[in-house]
CSV table of C-alpha atoms and ligand atoms in Angstrom, one decimal:
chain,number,residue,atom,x,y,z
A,1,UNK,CA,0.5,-9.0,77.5
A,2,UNK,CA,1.4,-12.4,76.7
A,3,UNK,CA,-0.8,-12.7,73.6
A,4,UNK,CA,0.9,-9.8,72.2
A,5,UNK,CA,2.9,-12.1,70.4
A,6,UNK,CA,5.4,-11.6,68.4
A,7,UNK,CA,3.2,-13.0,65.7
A,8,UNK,CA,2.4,-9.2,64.7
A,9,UNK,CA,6.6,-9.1,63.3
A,10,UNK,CA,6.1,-12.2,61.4
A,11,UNK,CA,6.5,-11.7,57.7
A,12,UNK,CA,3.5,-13.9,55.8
A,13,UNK,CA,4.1,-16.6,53.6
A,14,UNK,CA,2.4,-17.9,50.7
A,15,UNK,CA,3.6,-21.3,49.0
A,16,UNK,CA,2.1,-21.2,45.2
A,17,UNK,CA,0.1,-24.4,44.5
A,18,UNK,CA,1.9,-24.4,40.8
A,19,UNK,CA,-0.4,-27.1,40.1
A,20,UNK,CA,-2.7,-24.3,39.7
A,21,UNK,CA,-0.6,-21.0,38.7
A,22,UNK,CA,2.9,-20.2,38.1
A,23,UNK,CA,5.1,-18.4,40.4
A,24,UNK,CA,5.1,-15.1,38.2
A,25,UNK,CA,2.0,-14.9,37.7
A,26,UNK,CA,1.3,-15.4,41.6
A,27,UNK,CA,3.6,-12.6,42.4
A,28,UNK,CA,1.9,-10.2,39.5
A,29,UNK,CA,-1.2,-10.8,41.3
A,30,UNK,CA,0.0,-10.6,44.8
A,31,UNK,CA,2.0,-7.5,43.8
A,32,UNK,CA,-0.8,-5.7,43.0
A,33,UNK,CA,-1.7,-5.2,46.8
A,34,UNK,CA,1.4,-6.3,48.5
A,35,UNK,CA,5.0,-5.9,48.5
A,36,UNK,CA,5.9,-9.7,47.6
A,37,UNK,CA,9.2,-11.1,47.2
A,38,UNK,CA,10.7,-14.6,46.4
A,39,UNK,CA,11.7,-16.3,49.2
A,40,UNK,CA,15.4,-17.3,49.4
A,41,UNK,CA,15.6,-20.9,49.9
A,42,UNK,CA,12.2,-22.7,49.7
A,43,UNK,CA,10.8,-22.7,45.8
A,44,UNK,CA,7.8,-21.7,45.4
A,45,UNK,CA,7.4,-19.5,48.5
A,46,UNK,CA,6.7,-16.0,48.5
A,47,UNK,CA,7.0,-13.6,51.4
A,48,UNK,CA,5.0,-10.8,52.6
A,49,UNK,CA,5.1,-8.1,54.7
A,50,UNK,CA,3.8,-8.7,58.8
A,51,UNK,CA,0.0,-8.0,59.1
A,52,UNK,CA,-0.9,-8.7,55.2
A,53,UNK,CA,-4.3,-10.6,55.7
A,54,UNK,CA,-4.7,-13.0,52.7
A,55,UNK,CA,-7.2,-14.9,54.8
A,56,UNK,CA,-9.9,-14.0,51.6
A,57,UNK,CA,-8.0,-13.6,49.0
A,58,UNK,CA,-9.2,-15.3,46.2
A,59,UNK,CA,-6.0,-16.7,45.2
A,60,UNK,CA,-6.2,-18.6,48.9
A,61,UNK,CA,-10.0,-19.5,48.2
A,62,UNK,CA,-9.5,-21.1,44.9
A,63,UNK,CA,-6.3,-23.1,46.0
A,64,UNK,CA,-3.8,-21.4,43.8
A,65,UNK,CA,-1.5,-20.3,46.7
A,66,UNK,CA,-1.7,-22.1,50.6
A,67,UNK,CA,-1.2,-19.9,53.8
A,68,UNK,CA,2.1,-21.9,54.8
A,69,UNK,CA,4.7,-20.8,57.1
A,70,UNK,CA,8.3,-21.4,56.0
A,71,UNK,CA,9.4,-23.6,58.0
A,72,UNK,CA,6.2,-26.3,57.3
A,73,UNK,CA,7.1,-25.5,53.5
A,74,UNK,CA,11.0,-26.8,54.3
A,75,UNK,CA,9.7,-30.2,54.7
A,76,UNK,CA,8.7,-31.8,51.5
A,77,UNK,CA,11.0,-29.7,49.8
A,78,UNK,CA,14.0,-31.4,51.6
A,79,UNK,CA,11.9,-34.7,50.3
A,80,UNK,CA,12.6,-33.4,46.9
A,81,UNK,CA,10.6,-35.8,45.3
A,82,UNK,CA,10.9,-36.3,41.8
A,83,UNK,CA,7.7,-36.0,39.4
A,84,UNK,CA,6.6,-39.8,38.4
A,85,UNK,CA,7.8,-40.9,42.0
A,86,UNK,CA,5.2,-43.0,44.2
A,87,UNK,CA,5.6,-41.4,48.0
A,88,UNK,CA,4.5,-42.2,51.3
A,89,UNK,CA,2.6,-39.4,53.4
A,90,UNK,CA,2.6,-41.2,56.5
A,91,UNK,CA,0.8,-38.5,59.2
A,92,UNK,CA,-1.1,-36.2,56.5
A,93,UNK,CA,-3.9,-34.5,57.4
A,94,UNK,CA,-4.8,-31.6,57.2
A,95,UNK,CA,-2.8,-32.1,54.3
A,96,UNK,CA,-0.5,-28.7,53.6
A,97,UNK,CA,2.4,-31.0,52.7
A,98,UNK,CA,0.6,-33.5,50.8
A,99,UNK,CA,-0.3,-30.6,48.8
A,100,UNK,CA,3.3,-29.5,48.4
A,101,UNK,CA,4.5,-32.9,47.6
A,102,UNK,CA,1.7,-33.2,44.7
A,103,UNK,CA,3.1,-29.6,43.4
A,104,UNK,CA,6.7,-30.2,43.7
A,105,UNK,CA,5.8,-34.2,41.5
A,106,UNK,CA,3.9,-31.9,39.1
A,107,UNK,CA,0.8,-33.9,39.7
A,108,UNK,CA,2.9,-37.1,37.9
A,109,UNK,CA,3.1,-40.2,40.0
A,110,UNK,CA,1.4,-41.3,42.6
A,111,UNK,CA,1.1,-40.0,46.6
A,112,UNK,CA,-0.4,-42.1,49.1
A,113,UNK,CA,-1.6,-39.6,52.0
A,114,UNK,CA,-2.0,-41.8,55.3
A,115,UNK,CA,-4.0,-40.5,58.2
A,116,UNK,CA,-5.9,-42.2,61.4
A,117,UNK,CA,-8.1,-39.2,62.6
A,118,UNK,CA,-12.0,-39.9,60.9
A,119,UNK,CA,-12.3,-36.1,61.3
A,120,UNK,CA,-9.3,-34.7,60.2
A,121,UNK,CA,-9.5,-36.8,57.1
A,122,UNK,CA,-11.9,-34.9,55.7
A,123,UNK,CA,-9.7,-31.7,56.1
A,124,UNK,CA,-7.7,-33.7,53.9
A,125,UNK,CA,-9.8,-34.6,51.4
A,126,UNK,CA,-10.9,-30.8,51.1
A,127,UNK,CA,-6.9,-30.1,51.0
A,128,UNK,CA,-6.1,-32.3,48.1
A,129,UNK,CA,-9.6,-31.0,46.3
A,130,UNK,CA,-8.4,-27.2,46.9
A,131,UNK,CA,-5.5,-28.2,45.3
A,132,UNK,CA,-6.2,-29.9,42.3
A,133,UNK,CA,-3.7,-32.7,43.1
A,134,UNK,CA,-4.7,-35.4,40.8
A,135,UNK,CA,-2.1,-38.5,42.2
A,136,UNK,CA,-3.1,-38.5,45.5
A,137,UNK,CA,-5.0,-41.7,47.2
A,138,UNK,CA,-6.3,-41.1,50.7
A,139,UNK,CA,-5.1,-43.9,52.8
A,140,UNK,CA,-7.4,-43.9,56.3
A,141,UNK,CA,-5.6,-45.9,59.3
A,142,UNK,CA,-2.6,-46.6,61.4
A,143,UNK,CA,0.7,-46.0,59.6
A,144,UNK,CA,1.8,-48.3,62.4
A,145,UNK,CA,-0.4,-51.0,61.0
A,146,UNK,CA,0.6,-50.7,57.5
A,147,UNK,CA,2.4,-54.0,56.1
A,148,UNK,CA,5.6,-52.9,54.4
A,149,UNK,CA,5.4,-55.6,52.3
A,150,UNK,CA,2.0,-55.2,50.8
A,151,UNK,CA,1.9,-54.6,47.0
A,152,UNK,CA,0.3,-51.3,47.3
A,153,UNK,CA,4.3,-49.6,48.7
A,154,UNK,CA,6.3,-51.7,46.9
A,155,UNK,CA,7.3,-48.8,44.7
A,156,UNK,CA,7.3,-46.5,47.6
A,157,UNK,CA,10.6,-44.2,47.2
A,158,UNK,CA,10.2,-42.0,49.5
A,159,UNK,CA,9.0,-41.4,53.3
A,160,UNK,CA,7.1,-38.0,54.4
A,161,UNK,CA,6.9,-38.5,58.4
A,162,UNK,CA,5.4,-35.7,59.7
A,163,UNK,CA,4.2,-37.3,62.9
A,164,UNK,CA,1.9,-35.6,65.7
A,165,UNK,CA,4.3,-33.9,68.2
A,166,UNK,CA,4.0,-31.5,71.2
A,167,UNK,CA,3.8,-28.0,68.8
A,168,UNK,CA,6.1,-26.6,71.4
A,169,UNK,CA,7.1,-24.6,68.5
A,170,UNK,CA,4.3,-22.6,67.2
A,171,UNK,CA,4.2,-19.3,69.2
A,172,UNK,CA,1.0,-19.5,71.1
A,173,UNK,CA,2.2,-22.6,72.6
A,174,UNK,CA,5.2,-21.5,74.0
A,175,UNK,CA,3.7,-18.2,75.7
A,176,UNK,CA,0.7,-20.5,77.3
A,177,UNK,CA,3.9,-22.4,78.9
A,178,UNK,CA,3.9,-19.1,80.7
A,179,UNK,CA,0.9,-18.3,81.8
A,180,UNK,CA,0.3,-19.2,85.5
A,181,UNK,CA,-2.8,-21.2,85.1
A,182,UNK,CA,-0.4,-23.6,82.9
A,183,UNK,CA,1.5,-26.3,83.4
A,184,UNK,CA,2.5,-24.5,86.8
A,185,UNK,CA,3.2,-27.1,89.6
A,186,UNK,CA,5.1,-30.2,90.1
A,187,UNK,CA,1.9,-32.4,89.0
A,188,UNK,CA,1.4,-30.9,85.3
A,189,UNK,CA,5.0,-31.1,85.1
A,190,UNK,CA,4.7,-34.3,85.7
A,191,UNK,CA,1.9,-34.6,83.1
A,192,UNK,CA,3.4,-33.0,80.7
A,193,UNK,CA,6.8,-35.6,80.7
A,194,UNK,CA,4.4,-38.3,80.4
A,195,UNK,CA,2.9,-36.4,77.0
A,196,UNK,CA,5.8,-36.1,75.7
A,197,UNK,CA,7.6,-39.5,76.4
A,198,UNK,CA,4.0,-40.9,75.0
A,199,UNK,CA,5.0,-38.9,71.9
A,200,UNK,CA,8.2,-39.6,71.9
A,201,UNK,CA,7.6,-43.4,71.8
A,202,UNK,CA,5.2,-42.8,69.1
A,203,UNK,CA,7.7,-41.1,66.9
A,204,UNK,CA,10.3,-43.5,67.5
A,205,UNK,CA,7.9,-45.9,66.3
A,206,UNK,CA,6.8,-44.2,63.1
A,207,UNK,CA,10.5,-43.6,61.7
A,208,UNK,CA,11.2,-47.6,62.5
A,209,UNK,CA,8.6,-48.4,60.8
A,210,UNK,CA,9.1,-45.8,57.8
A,211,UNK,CA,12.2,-47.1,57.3
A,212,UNK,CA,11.0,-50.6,56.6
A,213,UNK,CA,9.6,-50.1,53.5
A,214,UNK,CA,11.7,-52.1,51.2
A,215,UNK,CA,11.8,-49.6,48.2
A,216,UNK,CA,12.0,-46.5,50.1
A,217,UNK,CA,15.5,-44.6,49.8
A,218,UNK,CA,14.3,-40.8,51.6
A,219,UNK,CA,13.0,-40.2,54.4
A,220,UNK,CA,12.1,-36.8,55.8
A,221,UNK,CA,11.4,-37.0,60.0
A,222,UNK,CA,9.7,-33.6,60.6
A,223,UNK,CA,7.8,-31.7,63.5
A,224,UNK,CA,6.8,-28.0,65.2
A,225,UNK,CA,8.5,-29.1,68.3
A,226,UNK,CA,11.7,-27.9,70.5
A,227,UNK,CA,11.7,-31.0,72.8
A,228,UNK,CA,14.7,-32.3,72.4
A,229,UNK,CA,12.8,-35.9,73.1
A,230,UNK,CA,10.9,-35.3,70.4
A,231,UNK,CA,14.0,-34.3,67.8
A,232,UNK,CA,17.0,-35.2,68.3
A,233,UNK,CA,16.7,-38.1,70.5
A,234,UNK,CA,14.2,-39.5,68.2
A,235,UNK,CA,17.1,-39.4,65.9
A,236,UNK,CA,19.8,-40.8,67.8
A,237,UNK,CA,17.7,-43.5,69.1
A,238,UNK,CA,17.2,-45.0,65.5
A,239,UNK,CA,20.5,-44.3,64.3
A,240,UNK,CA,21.6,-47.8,64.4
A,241,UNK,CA,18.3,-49.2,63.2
A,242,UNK,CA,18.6,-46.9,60.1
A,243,UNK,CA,22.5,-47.4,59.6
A,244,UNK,CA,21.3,-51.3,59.6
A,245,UNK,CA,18.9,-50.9,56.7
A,246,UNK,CA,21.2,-48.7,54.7
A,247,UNK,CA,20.3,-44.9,55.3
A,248,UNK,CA,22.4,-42.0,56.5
A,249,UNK,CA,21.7,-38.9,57.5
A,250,UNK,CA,21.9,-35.9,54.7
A,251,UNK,CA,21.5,-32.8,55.4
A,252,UNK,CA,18.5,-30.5,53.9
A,253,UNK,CA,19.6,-27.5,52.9
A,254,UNK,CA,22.9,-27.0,53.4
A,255,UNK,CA,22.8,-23.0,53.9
A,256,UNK,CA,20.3,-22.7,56.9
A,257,UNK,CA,21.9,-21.7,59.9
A,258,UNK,CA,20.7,-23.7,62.4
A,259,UNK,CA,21.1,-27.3,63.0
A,260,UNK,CA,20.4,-29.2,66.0
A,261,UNK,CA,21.5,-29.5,69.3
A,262,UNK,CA,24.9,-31.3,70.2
A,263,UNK,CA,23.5,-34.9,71.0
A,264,UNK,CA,25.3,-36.9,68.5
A,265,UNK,CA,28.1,-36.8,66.0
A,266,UNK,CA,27.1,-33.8,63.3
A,267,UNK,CA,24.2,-32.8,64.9
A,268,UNK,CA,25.0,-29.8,65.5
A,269,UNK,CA,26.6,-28.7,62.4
A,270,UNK,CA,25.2,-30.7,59.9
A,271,UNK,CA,22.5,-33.7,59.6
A,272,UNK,CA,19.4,-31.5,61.7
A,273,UNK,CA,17.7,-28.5,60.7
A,274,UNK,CA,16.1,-26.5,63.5
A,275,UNK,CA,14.1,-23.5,63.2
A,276,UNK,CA,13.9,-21.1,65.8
A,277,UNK,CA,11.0,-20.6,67.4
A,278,UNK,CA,12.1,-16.3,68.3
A,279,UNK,CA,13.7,-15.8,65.0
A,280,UNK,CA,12.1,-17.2,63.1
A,281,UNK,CA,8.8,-17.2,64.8
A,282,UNK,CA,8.3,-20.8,64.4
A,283,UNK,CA,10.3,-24.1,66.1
A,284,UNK,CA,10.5,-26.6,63.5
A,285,UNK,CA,13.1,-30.1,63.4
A,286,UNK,CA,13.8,-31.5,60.6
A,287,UNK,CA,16.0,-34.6,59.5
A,288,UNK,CA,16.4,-36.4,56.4
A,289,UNK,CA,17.3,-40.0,55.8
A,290,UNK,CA,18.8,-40.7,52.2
A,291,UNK,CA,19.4,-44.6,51.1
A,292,UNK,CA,22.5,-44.1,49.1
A,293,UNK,CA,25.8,-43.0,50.9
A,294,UNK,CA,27.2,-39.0,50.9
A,295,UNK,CA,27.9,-37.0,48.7
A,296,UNK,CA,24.5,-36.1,48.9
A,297,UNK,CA,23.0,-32.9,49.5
A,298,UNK,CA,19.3,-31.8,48.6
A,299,UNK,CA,19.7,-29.2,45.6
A,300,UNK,CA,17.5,-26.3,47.6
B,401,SAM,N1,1.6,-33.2,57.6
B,401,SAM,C1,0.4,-32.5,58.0
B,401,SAM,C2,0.4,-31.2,57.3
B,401,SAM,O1,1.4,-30.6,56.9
B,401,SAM,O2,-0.7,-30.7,57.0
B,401,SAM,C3,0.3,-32.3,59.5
B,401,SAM,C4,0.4,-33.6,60.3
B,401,SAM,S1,0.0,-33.5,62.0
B,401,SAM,C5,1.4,-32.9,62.7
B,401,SAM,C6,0.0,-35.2,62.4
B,401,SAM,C7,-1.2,-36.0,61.9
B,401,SAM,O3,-0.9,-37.4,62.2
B,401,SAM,C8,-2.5,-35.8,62.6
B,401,SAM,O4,-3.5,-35.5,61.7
B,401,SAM,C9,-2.8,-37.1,63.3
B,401,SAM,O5,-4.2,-37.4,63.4
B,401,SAM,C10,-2.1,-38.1,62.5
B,401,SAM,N2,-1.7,-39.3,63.1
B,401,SAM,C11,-1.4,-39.5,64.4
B,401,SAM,N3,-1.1,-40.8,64.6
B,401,SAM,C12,-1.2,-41.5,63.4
B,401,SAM,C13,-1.0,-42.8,63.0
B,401,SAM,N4,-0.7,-43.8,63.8
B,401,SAM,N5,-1.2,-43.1,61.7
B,401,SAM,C14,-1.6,-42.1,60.8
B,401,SAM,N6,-1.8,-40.8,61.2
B,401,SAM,C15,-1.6,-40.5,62.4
């Protein structure tokens, strides 16, 4: 049974919303029902065991902990953002790491959350109420239209680009690839290389303009995707542009064990951060951009 995923193996993760509650008292709470455990590398994250359903709990319905995977909660943590900062969410609804970039600033500054979909801004806007985040200005539009040099990003440090991708990654993607009635046959193949050079421009798009924003010096390029076209590519193709305005690649943290795939110089042992989508039961990419030259490393 294809839907017999291996979804049922997957530990659970909670990130705390510390804009709300403290990490102690989160896994006090938590621990009363569940076996809960820091996680090792993201702050903030806690781990349960497979199966815990927290769907109700009323630490999830009053926005003091978010249902997000590990992997999603890698992103704006590889941002690091400092608290006081003003940052760029350039793709954010429904909002999960808007929320985590407002938590990680301690509410301080100021978070401009982008987003062109009418109806998914309103997921947004319930995100940022849920939690608490007082710094965050909903931005509705094109991040494509956005003039770098208006007033409103001149202090702009930093980039989160979290761009609409295949989400080859998540799980119940990948097994539908399997299923006869999909993408079967040289004409949804077909289809489906369109979709994904159509993203793939798209993306390339996004980070070019991301990294046009005069004061900006961090950018994080994430998505759920194992395309190559939509990762590493997207990378190499603005390479130059990037090197041009200043920015290198760093690489976010340092101990995971897998980077990308061999396309360029360092991709595959350094710059990228790829999670697996069997062992870790998720595909994410992940690249950051830093402004100032190595050594740099993120601190997580
Ligand atoms: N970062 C979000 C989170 O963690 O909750 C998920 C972002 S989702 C992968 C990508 C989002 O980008 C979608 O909500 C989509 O509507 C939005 N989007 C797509 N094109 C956009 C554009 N040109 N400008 C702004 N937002 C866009």
């Amino acid at each position: 049974d294809l839907y017999q995923t291996p979804d049922t193996l997957k530990p659970r993760y909670v990130r705390v919303n510390t804009l709300k509650l403290d990490i102690d008292s989160a896994l006090n709470e938590l621990g009363k029902q569940f076996m809960v455990q820091k996680d090792d590398m993201v702050p903030d994250l806690l781990r349960l065991p497979p199966k815990c359903d927290l769907h109700n709990h009323p630490l999830v319905m009053n926005g003091s902990v978010f249902l997000q995977g590990k992997a999603s909660s890698m992103v704006a943590a590889a941002l690091d953002p400092e608290p006081g900062w003003e940052v760029l969410d350039a793709c954010a609804a429904p909002g999960n790491k808007t929320a985590h970039l407002a938590a990680l600033m301690k509410g301080k500054g100021k978070i401009i959350a982008c987003e062109l979909n009418k109806d998914r801004i309103k997921r947004l806007e319930d995100t940022i109420r849920l939690s608490g985040a007082p710094n965050v200005q909903v931005l509705p539009g094109d991040f494509l239209s956005l003039d770098p040099k208006d007033p409103l990003f001149s202090k702009v440090r930093a980039i989160l680009l979290d761009p609409s991708c295949s989400g080859s990654g998540t799980v119940a993607e990948r097994l539908d690839h399997l299923l006869p009635s999909y993408g079967a046959g040289p004409a949804s193949d077909t289809t489906e290389t369109e979709r994904l050079n159509k993203l793939a421009t798209f993306q390339k798009k996004a980070l070019a303009h991301a990294l046009s924003f005069p004061a900006v010096e961090r950018i994080v390029y994430s998505t759920c995707s194992i395309h190559q076209i939509e990762n590493e590519d997207v990378i190499k193709s603005i390479l130059p542009l990037a090197a041009s305005n200043g920015f290198l690649l760093a690489t976010p943290f340092p101990k995971w064990r897998t980077r990308g795939l061999p396309v360029f110089e360092g991709s595959e042992h350094l710059h990228l951060l790829r999670t697996d989508p069997v062992e870790d039961k998720e595909g994410f990419f992940i690249a950051l951009f830093i402004k100032r030259g190595p050594p740099f490393e993120t601190t997580t």
